Coordinates of C-alpha atoms in Angstrom, one line a residue:
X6 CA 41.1 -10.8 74.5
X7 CA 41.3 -11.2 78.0
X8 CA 44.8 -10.5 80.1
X9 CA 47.0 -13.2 80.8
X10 CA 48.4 -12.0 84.1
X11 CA 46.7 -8.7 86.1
X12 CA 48.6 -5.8 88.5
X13 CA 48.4 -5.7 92.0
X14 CA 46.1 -2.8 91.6
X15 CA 43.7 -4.9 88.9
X16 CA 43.7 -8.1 90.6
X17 CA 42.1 -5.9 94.3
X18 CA 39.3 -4.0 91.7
X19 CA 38.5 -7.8 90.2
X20 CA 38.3 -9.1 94.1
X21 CA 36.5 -5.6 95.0
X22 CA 39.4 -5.8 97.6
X23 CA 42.2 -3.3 99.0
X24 CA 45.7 -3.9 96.8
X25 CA 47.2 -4.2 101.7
X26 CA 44.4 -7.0 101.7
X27 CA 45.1 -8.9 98.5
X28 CA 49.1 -8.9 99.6
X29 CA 47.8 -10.2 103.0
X30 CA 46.1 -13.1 101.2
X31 CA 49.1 -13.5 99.4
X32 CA 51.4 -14.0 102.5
X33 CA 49.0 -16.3 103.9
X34 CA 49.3 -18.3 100.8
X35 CA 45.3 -17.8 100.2
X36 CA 46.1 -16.7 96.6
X37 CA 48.9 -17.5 94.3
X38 CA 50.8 -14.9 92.2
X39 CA 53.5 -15.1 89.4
X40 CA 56.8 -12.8 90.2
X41 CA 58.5 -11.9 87.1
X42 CA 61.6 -9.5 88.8
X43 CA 60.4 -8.1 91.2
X44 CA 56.7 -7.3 90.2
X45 CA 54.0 -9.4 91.3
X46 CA 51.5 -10.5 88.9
X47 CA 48.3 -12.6 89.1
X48 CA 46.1 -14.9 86.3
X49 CA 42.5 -14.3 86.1
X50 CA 42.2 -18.2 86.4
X51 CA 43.8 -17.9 89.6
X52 CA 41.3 -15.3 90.6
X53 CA 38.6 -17.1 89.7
X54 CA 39.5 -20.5 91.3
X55 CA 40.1 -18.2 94.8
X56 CA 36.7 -16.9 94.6
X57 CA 35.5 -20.4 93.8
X58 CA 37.3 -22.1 96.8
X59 CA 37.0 -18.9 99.6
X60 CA 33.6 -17.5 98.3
X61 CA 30.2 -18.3 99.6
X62 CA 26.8 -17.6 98.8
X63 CA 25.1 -14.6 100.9

């Protein structure tokens, strides 16, 4: 079963991305993330539609 929302940490390894570089996309408002307290949290839906809508084809 897959994971309804993903760490900091395991959202960067999905994006093959630094954890600095997926909070930069995140202050750009690039990426949306889910705040429950004051941990950030992001959906695996909202990782793929990222890599959908700011990936290209080599």
């Amino acid at each position: 079963m897959e994971k309804l929302l993903l760490t900091r940490k395991e959202a960067a390894d999905v994006l093959n991305i630094s954890v600095d570089t997926l909070d930069e996309l995140r202050d750009a408002k690039k990426i949306r993330c889910v705040r429950i307290g004051v941990r950030v949290y992001y959906s695996p839906d909202e990782l793929r539609a990222f890599i959908t809508k700011e990936g290209y084809v080599c």
